[in-house]
Amino acid sequence: MKNIINRLAEDHVLSRDEFRELLTNITDEEQEYLAEKAREVRHQVYGYDVYTRGLIEFTNYCKNDCYYCGIRRSNQNASRYRLTEEDILECCKVGYELGFRTFVLQGGEDGYFTDERLEDMIRSIKRDYSDCAITLSVGERSYDSYKRLFDAGADRYLLRHETANEEHYGKLHPKELSLHNRKQCLIHLKNIGYQVGCGFMVGSPGQTVDNLIDDLEYIKELEPHMVGIGPFIPHKDTPFADQTQGTLEMTLRLLSIIRLMNPRVLLPATTALGTIHPLGREKGILAGANVVMPNLSPTDVRKKYMLYDNKICTGDEAAECRMCLAWRMENKGYHLVVERGDYKI
Ligand code: SAH
């Protein structure tokens, strides 16, 4: 096993059989060795710095009906909200004072947010905070739309591919959504010049080890700047309410593997990881992650952006979240930095 891990660290790639071995037959001790290797690489590129992104969940309206997601359109129990441009600028103001230099605007696929409205928002944020990066995470749009938003000033785009296997994609999504389109969007985003993030849920219903290998191979092929992965967690008002959640161990294993495959990748220790274990985010950083994304959304809407059950930090003020994470990172020898935290070329 150690040979396989060493080869992954050197060559940044493995055969499917070797990936399978790593994903299924690893002991605790070997997984610690894998994490050590991932940390080593991470320290070479990013030192002990942890980049922060202020997450602004600006709408939970969504036209899609993904089986796993708590804000899917069929969920009648979701109480829907949209932030105004003024609300969003206020989040940025608070965030800027707290040291955030990246704002992530995330939401459901909400038709209200036309290109014009998003362009206005992006321009306003860039006008007031020209030293900050803007990341969008608003799902699938046309090439022209992505281009307009980029030209308005957006720097990065997060669009998890969710699973790189066609058949598995069909188990997670209604038939009007396709993996082909999702991948096409990622190619468009890359061609336009965004720093792009793909990613997937670990332990989503029906996911096999072979599917995970497909995900790793897809990441290799796409060469994204960021990869967002976190455990799948069931939401009570979705068709997957009774499915089991993804595991901490598998998520950490995949974080380390992805770090070794792409030493420079921006890799968050996600809120979902912090939700399934009280020290999930710390463990994520120790497995090779280098980004955290605390919530900057106004406290009164946080409980409404419930993608999954038991999501953490939904009762806290932005400042509390920032301080709590700073403390958690320092505790492990890492520090949050006041920087945009771009991909290092
Ligand atoms: N509408 C945007 C943002 C989606 S929410 C888009 O389509 O990209 C961001 C991510 O949350 C999703 O990509 C998905 O991977 C994750 N997510 C959704 N439901 C989840 C659940 N039940 N458990 C864990 N992660 C979930």
Short mmCIF file of C-alpha atoms and ligand atoms in Angstrom, two decimals:
data_model
loop_
_atom_site.label_atom_id
_atom_site.label_comp_id
_atom_site.label_asym_id
_atom_site.label_seq_id
_atom_site.Cartn_x
_atom_site.Cartn_y
_atom_site.Cartn_z
CA MET A 1 0.00 0.00 0.00
CA LYS A 2 2.79 2.43 0.88
CA ASN A 3 4.25 1.87 -2.58
CA ILE A 4 0.97 2.91 -4.15
CA ILE A 5 0.79 6.02 -1.98
CA ASN A 6 4.39 6.96 -2.81
CA ARG A 7 3.71 6.51 -6.50
CA LEU A 8 0.62 8.69 -6.29
CA ALA A 9 2.74 11.39 -4.61
CA GLU A 10 5.35 11.16 -7.37
CA ASP A 11 3.29 10.59 -10.51
CA HIS A 12 0.01 12.27 -9.45
CA VAL A 13 -1.94 9.45 -11.04
CA LEU A 14 -2.69 5.75 -10.54
CA SER A 15 -4.31 2.94 -12.51
CA ARG A 16 -7.95 2.10 -11.78
CA ASP A 17 -6.87 -1.03 -9.91
CA GLU A 18 -4.51 0.95 -7.72
CA PHE A 19 -7.18 3.54 -6.96
CA ARG A 20 -9.52 0.68 -6.05
CA GLU A 21 -6.92 -0.76 -3.70
CA LEU A 22 -6.44 2.65 -2.05
CA LEU A 23 -10.17 3.23 -1.67
CA THR A 24 -11.09 -0.20 -0.34
CA ASN A 25 -8.16 -1.91 1.38
CA ILE A 26 -6.42 0.82 3.34
CA THR A 27 -5.75 0.43 7.09
CA ASP A 28 -5.96 3.31 9.56
CA GLU A 29 -2.19 3.46 9.74
CA GLU A 30 -1.88 3.58 5.96
CA GLN A 31 -4.52 6.28 5.76
CA GLU A 32 -2.49 8.36 8.22
CA TYR A 33 0.53 7.88 5.94
CA LEU A 34 -1.59 9.02 2.98
CA ALA A 35 -2.64 12.14 4.92
CA GLU A 36 0.98 12.86 5.89
CA LYS A 37 2.02 12.76 2.24
CA ALA A 38 -0.87 15.04 1.29
CA ARG A 39 0.07 17.50 4.05
CA GLU A 40 3.69 17.52 2.90
CA VAL A 41 2.66 18.53 -0.61
CA ARG A 42 0.18 21.09 0.69
CA HIS A 43 2.88 22.66 2.89
CA GLN A 44 5.24 22.93 -0.08
CA VAL A 45 2.68 24.86 -2.09
CA TYR A 46 0.57 26.76 0.47
CA GLY A 47 2.55 26.50 3.71
CA TYR A 48 0.34 26.57 6.81
CA ASP A 49 -1.99 29.17 5.33
CA VAL A 50 -5.72 28.50 5.17
CA TYR A 51 -7.73 30.54 2.69
CA THR A 52 -11.20 31.68 3.65
CA ARG A 53 -14.23 32.29 1.45
CA GLY A 54 -17.24 34.14 2.79
CA LEU A 55 -20.28 32.17 1.66
CA ILE A 56 -23.37 34.23 0.85
CA GLU A 57 -26.39 32.02 0.22
CA PHE A 58 -28.45 34.58 -1.62
CA THR A 59 -31.46 32.59 -2.85
CA ASN A 60 -32.99 29.22 -2.04
CA TYR A 61 -35.46 29.30 -4.93
CA CYS A 62 -34.57 26.54 -7.36
CA LYS A 63 -36.14 25.26 -10.56
CA ASN A 64 -34.35 21.92 -10.27
CA ASP A 65 -35.45 18.85 -8.39
CA CYS A 66 -32.24 17.02 -7.46
CA TYR A 67 -33.19 14.06 -5.28
CA TYR A 68 -30.58 14.80 -2.59
CA CYS A 69 -31.07 18.51 -2.11
CA GLY A 70 -33.15 20.18 0.59
CA ILE A 71 -33.96 23.22 -1.55
CA ARG A 72 -35.26 21.18 -4.51
CA ARG A 73 -38.36 22.68 -6.08
CA SER A 74 -40.69 19.92 -4.83
CA ASN A 75 -39.87 20.59 -1.20
CA GLN A 76 -43.00 22.41 -0.09
CA ASN A 77 -41.62 22.74 3.44
CA ALA A 78 -38.75 24.96 2.37
CA SER A 79 -39.48 28.57 3.19
CA ARG A 80 -38.17 30.48 0.20
CA TYR A 81 -36.18 33.71 0.30
CA ARG A 82 -34.07 35.98 -1.88
CA LEU A 83 -31.57 38.54 -0.68
CA THR A 84 -31.63 42.00 -2.23
CA GLU A 85 -28.53 43.64 -3.66
CA GLU A 86 -28.50 45.81 -0.57
CA ASP A 87 -28.54 42.73 1.71
CA ILE A 88 -25.69 41.20 -0.25
CA LEU A 89 -23.58 44.35 -0.10
CA GLU A 90 -24.16 44.46 3.65
CA CYS A 91 -22.86 40.85 3.92
CA CYS A 92 -19.79 41.89 1.96
CA LYS A 93 -19.23 44.87 4.24
CA VAL A 94 -19.35 42.72 7.36
CA GLY A 95 -17.22 40.10 5.63
CA TYR A 96 -14.61 42.57 4.47
CA GLU A 97 -14.16 43.92 7.98
CA LEU A 98 -13.72 40.37 9.23
CA GLY A 99 -10.90 39.79 6.73
CA PHE A 100 -12.64 37.98 3.89
CA ARG A 101 -11.21 38.74 0.43
CA THR A 102 -13.34 36.24 -1.49
CA PHE A 103 -17.11 36.25 -1.58
CA VAL A 104 -18.95 33.19 -2.82
CA LEU A 105 -22.43 33.91 -4.12
CA GLN A 106 -24.30 30.64 -4.00
CA GLY A 107 -27.90 29.85 -4.69
CA GLY A 108 -30.44 27.61 -6.28
CA GLU A 109 -31.17 28.02 -9.99
CA ASP A 110 -33.47 30.99 -9.57
CA GLY A 111 -34.89 32.58 -12.73
CA TYR A 112 -35.31 35.89 -10.90
CA PHE A 113 -31.55 36.33 -11.07
CA THR A 114 -31.21 37.17 -14.73
CA ASP A 115 -27.85 38.03 -16.28
CA GLU A 116 -28.66 41.73 -15.81
CA ARG A 117 -29.38 41.37 -12.12
CA LEU A 118 -26.29 39.27 -11.49
CA GLU A 119 -24.11 41.62 -13.56
CA ASP A 120 -25.33 44.57 -11.51
CA MET A 121 -24.58 42.74 -8.30
CA ILE A 122 -21.11 41.69 -9.41
CA ARG A 123 -20.28 45.22 -10.58
CA SER A 124 -21.47 46.74 -7.30
CA ILE A 125 -19.37 44.33 -5.23
CA LYS A 126 -16.32 44.95 -7.44
CA ARG A 127 -16.87 48.71 -7.24
CA ASP A 128 -16.79 48.66 -3.43
CA TYR A 129 -14.31 45.81 -2.92
CA SER A 130 -11.98 45.83 -5.89
CA ASP A 131 -9.35 43.81 -4.03
CA CYS A 132 -11.74 40.89 -3.52
CA ALA A 133 -12.45 37.87 -5.68
CA ILE A 134 -16.02 36.88 -6.54
CA THR A 135 -16.95 33.24 -6.87
CA LEU A 136 -20.29 32.32 -8.36
CA SER A 137 -22.11 29.08 -7.64
CA VAL A 138 -25.48 29.35 -9.33
CA GLY A 139 -25.66 26.21 -11.40
CA GLU A 140 -26.02 25.59 -15.10
CA ARG A 141 -26.30 28.56 -17.46
CA SER A 142 -25.51 29.21 -21.11
CA TYR A 143 -22.05 30.04 -22.46
CA ASP A 144 -23.20 33.60 -23.14
CA SER A 145 -24.48 34.03 -19.61
CA TYR A 146 -21.23 32.73 -18.09
CA LYS A 147 -19.31 35.07 -20.41
CA ARG A 148 -21.36 38.11 -19.40
CA LEU A 149 -20.91 37.39 -15.70
CA PHE A 150 -17.18 36.92 -16.21
CA ASP A 151 -16.96 40.20 -18.12
CA ALA A 152 -18.85 41.89 -15.28
CA GLY A 153 -16.05 40.84 -12.92
CA ALA A 154 -16.69 37.33 -11.57
CA ASP A 155 -13.40 35.51 -11.05
CA ARG A 156 -14.31 31.96 -10.15
CA TYR A 157 -17.14 29.46 -10.55
CA LEU A 158 -18.10 26.44 -8.48
CA LEU A 159 -20.14 23.80 -10.23
CA ARG A 160 -19.82 20.38 -8.70
CA HIS A 161 -20.18 17.70 -11.35
CA GLU A 162 -21.86 15.57 -8.60
CA THR A 163 -20.79 12.26 -10.17
CA ALA A 164 -18.82 11.55 -13.33
CA ASN A 165 -20.74 8.37 -14.07
CA GLU A 166 -23.72 8.67 -16.40
CA GLU A 167 -25.76 5.91 -14.79
CA HIS A 168 -25.11 7.19 -11.27
CA TYR A 169 -25.97 10.74 -12.39
CA GLY A 170 -29.36 9.40 -13.41
CA LYS A 171 -29.95 8.01 -9.92
CA LEU A 172 -29.37 11.40 -8.31
CA HIS A 173 -31.22 13.65 -10.74
CA PRO A 174 -34.49 13.83 -12.64
CA LYS A 175 -34.20 13.10 -16.33
CA GLU A 176 -34.23 16.73 -17.49
CA LEU A 177 -30.74 17.09 -16.00
CA SER A 178 -27.77 15.47 -17.71
CA LEU A 179 -24.15 14.83 -16.91
CA HIS A 180 -23.33 15.80 -20.47
CA ASN A 181 -24.70 19.30 -19.94
CA ARG A 182 -23.01 19.63 -16.55
CA LYS A 183 -19.63 18.75 -18.06
CA GLN A 184 -20.25 21.07 -20.99
CA CYS A 185 -20.84 23.93 -18.54
CA LEU A 186 -17.53 23.19 -16.81
CA ILE A 187 -15.71 23.29 -20.15
CA HIS A 188 -17.36 26.58 -21.05
CA LEU A 189 -16.42 28.08 -17.70
CA LYS A 190 -12.82 27.01 -18.13
CA ASN A 191 -12.60 28.30 -21.68
CA ILE A 192 -13.98 31.68 -20.64
CA GLY A 193 -11.18 32.04 -18.10
CA TYR A 194 -12.81 31.41 -14.72
CA GLN A 195 -10.93 29.57 -12.00
CA VAL A 196 -13.20 26.56 -11.96
CA GLY A 197 -14.27 24.12 -9.26
CA CYS A 198 -15.92 20.76 -9.77
CA GLY A 199 -16.67 18.19 -7.08
CA PHE A 200 -19.00 15.57 -5.72
CA MET A 201 -20.66 14.18 -2.62
CA VAL A 202 -19.01 11.26 -0.89
CA GLY A 203 -21.36 8.37 -0.15
CA SER A 204 -24.28 9.65 -2.20
CA PRO A 205 -26.99 7.01 -2.74
CA GLY A 206 -25.96 4.35 -5.23
CA GLN A 207 -22.33 5.48 -5.38
CA THR A 208 -19.91 2.61 -5.99
CA VAL A 209 -16.14 2.52 -5.67
CA ASP A 210 -16.00 2.42 -9.45
CA ASN A 211 -18.02 5.65 -9.56
CA LEU A 212 -15.49 7.28 -7.24
CA ILE A 213 -12.69 6.20 -9.55
CA ASP A 214 -14.64 7.77 -12.43
CA ASP A 215 -14.74 10.98 -10.37
CA LEU A 216 -10.98 10.89 -9.80
CA GLU A 217 -10.32 10.26 -13.49
CA TYR A 218 -12.65 13.07 -14.46
CA ILE A 219 -10.85 15.47 -12.11
CA LYS A 220 -7.56 14.43 -13.70
CA GLU A 221 -8.95 15.16 -17.14
CA LEU A 222 -10.63 18.49 -16.31
CA GLU A 223 -7.73 19.86 -14.24
CA PRO A 224 -9.94 22.18 -12.18
CA HIS A 225 -8.51 24.88 -9.91
CA MET A 226 -10.77 23.81 -7.04
CA VAL A 227 -12.46 20.61 -5.97
CA GLY A 228 -15.36 20.68 -3.52
CA ILE A 229 -16.13 17.40 -1.84
CA GLY A 230 -18.10 16.62 1.28
CA PRO A 231 -20.15 13.75 2.65
CA PHE A 232 -23.69 13.26 1.40
CA ILE A 233 -26.08 13.96 4.31
CA PRO A 234 -29.77 13.08 3.98
CA HIS A 235 -32.43 15.78 4.17
CA LYS A 236 -35.75 14.77 5.72
CA ASP A 237 -37.92 16.33 2.98
CA THR A 238 -36.24 14.66 0.01
CA PRO A 239 -36.60 11.25 -1.65
CA PHE A 240 -33.26 10.36 -0.02
CA ALA A 241 -34.47 11.03 3.54
CA ASP A 242 -33.77 7.45 4.65
CA GLN A 243 -30.43 6.96 2.92
CA THR A 244 -27.23 6.70 4.95
CA GLN A 245 -24.77 9.56 5.07
CA GLY A 246 -21.24 9.48 3.67
CA THR A 247 -18.40 8.65 6.03
CA LEU A 248 -15.71 10.81 7.54
CA GLU A 249 -12.99 8.30 6.67
CA MET A 250 -13.85 8.06 2.98
CA THR A 251 -14.12 11.83 2.66
CA LEU A 252 -10.70 12.34 4.28
CA ARG A 253 -9.18 9.62 2.12
CA LEU A 254 -10.47 11.31 -1.02
CA LEU A 255 -9.25 14.75 0.10
CA SER A 256 -5.73 13.35 0.50
CA ILE A 257 -5.87 11.56 -2.85
CA ILE A 258 -7.08 14.70 -4.64
CA ARG A 259 -4.33 16.79 -3.03
CA LEU A 260 -1.72 14.28 -4.22
CA MET A 261 -3.22 14.18 -7.72
CA ASN A 262 -3.13 17.96 -8.01
CA PRO A 263 -0.69 19.55 -5.52
CA ARG A 264 -1.92 23.11 -6.23
CA VAL A 265 -5.63 22.47 -6.11
CA LEU A 266 -7.78 24.66 -3.85
CA LEU A 267 -9.49 22.16 -1.60
CA PRO A 268 -12.08 23.14 1.01
CA ALA A 269 -12.76 21.37 4.27
CA THR A 270 -16.51 21.75 3.84
CA THR A 271 -19.38 22.58 6.17
CA ALA A 272 -20.85 19.13 5.43
CA LEU A 273 -17.64 17.58 6.78
CA GLY A 274 -17.98 19.75 9.89
CA THR A 275 -21.58 18.59 10.20
CA ILE A 276 -20.89 14.84 10.38
CA HIS A 277 -18.06 15.20 12.92
CA PRO A 278 -17.34 17.96 15.46
CA LEU A 279 -13.72 18.12 14.29
CA GLY A 280 -14.48 17.36 10.63
CA ARG A 281 -13.02 20.56 9.24
CA GLU A 282 -9.83 20.27 11.28
CA LYS A 283 -9.45 16.70 10.09
CA GLY A 284 -10.05 17.87 6.53
CA ILE A 285 -7.22 20.41 6.80
CA LEU A 286 -4.97 17.72 8.26
CA ALA A 287 -5.84 15.48 5.30
CA GLY A 288 -4.61 18.10 2.83
CA ALA A 289 -7.41 20.66 2.45
CA ASN A 290 -6.41 24.35 2.44
CA VAL A 291 -9.67 26.31 2.29
CA VAL A 292 -12.61 26.93 4.63
CA MET A 293 -15.87 28.59 3.68
CA PRO A 294 -17.61 30.09 6.68
CA ASN A 295 -21.12 31.35 6.29
CA LEU A 296 -21.70 35.09 5.75
CA SER A 297 -25.41 34.89 5.07
CA PRO A 298 -27.66 37.02 7.30
CA THR A 299 -28.60 35.02 10.40
CA ASP A 300 -32.34 35.26 9.71
CA VAL A 301 -32.10 33.29 6.44
CA ARG A 302 -29.49 30.72 7.37
CA LYS A 303 -31.89 28.05 8.54
CA LYS A 304 -33.68 28.35 5.22
CA TYR A 305 -30.67 27.35 3.15
CA MET A 306 -30.84 23.76 4.38
CA LEU A 307 -29.31 21.54 1.74
CA TYR A 308 -29.14 18.69 4.28
CA ASP A 309 -30.24 18.06 7.89
CA ASN A 310 -28.36 19.34 10.95
CA LYS A 311 -26.21 21.83 9.04
CA ILE A 312 -23.85 23.55 11.49
CA CYS A 313 -23.41 27.26 12.23
CA THR A 314 -26.93 28.24 11.20
CA GLY A 315 -27.47 30.18 14.41
CA ASP A 316 -24.19 32.10 14.49
CA GLU A 317 -23.21 35.59 13.47
CA ALA A 318 -20.57 35.90 10.74
CA ALA A 319 -18.01 37.17 13.25
CA GLU A 320 -18.57 34.16 15.50
CA CYS A 321 -18.03 31.80 12.57
CA ARG A 322 -14.85 33.52 11.54
CA MET A 323 -13.45 33.52 15.08
CA CYS A 324 -14.46 29.96 15.76
CA LEU A 325 -12.70 28.78 12.61
CA ALA A 326 -9.61 30.92 13.25
CA TRP A 327 -9.35 29.30 16.66
CA ARG A 328 -9.90 25.81 15.27
CA MET A 329 -7.17 26.30 12.67
CA GLU A 330 -4.64 27.85 15.09
CA ASN A 331 -5.22 24.89 17.35
CA LYS A 332 -3.81 22.65 14.63
CA GLY A 333 -0.94 24.97 13.69
CA TYR A 334 -2.63 26.65 10.71
CA HIS A 335 -3.73 30.26 10.20
CA LEU A 336 -6.48 32.00 8.30
CA VAL A 337 -4.97 34.59 5.99
CA VAL A 338 -6.44 37.86 4.75
CA GLU A 339 -5.93 37.27 1.03
CA ARG A 340 -7.89 36.49 -2.09
CA GLY A 341 -6.28 33.07 -2.07
CA ASP A 342 -5.98 32.50 -5.79
CA TYR A 343 -4.82 29.28 -7.41
CA LYS A 344 -1.03 29.30 -7.47
CA ILE A 345 0.25 28.89 -11.00
N1 SAH B 1 -27.37 25.40 -7.50
C1 SAH B 1 -25.94 25.39 -7.38
C2 SAH B 1 -25.48 25.24 -5.95
C3 SAH B 1 -25.86 23.91 -5.36
S1 SAH B 1 -25.68 23.73 -3.62
C4 SAH B 1 -25.38 24.33 -8.29
O1 SAH B 1 -26.15 23.64 -8.95
O2 SAH B 1 -24.18 24.20 -8.37
C5 SAH B 1 -23.99 23.26 -3.51
C6 SAH B 1 -23.69 21.78 -3.36
O3 SAH B 1 -24.27 21.25 -2.19
C7 SAH B 1 -24.21 20.88 -4.44
O4 SAH B 1 -23.41 20.94 -5.58
C8 SAH B 1 -24.19 19.51 -3.77
O5 SAH B 1 -23.02 18.76 -4.10
C9 SAH B 1 -24.20 19.85 -2.28
N2 SAH B 1 -25.38 19.24 -1.62
C10 SAH B 1 -26.67 19.35 -1.96
N3 SAH B 1 -27.44 18.56 -1.20
C11 SAH B 1 -26.61 17.91 -0.36
C12 SAH B 1 -26.79 16.92 0.66
N4 SAH B 1 -27.99 16.42 0.94
N5 SAH B 1 -25.69 16.47 1.33
C13 SAH B 1 -24.48 16.96 1.05
N6 SAH B 1 -24.25 17.88 0.08
C14 SAH B 1 -25.29 18.35 -0.61
#
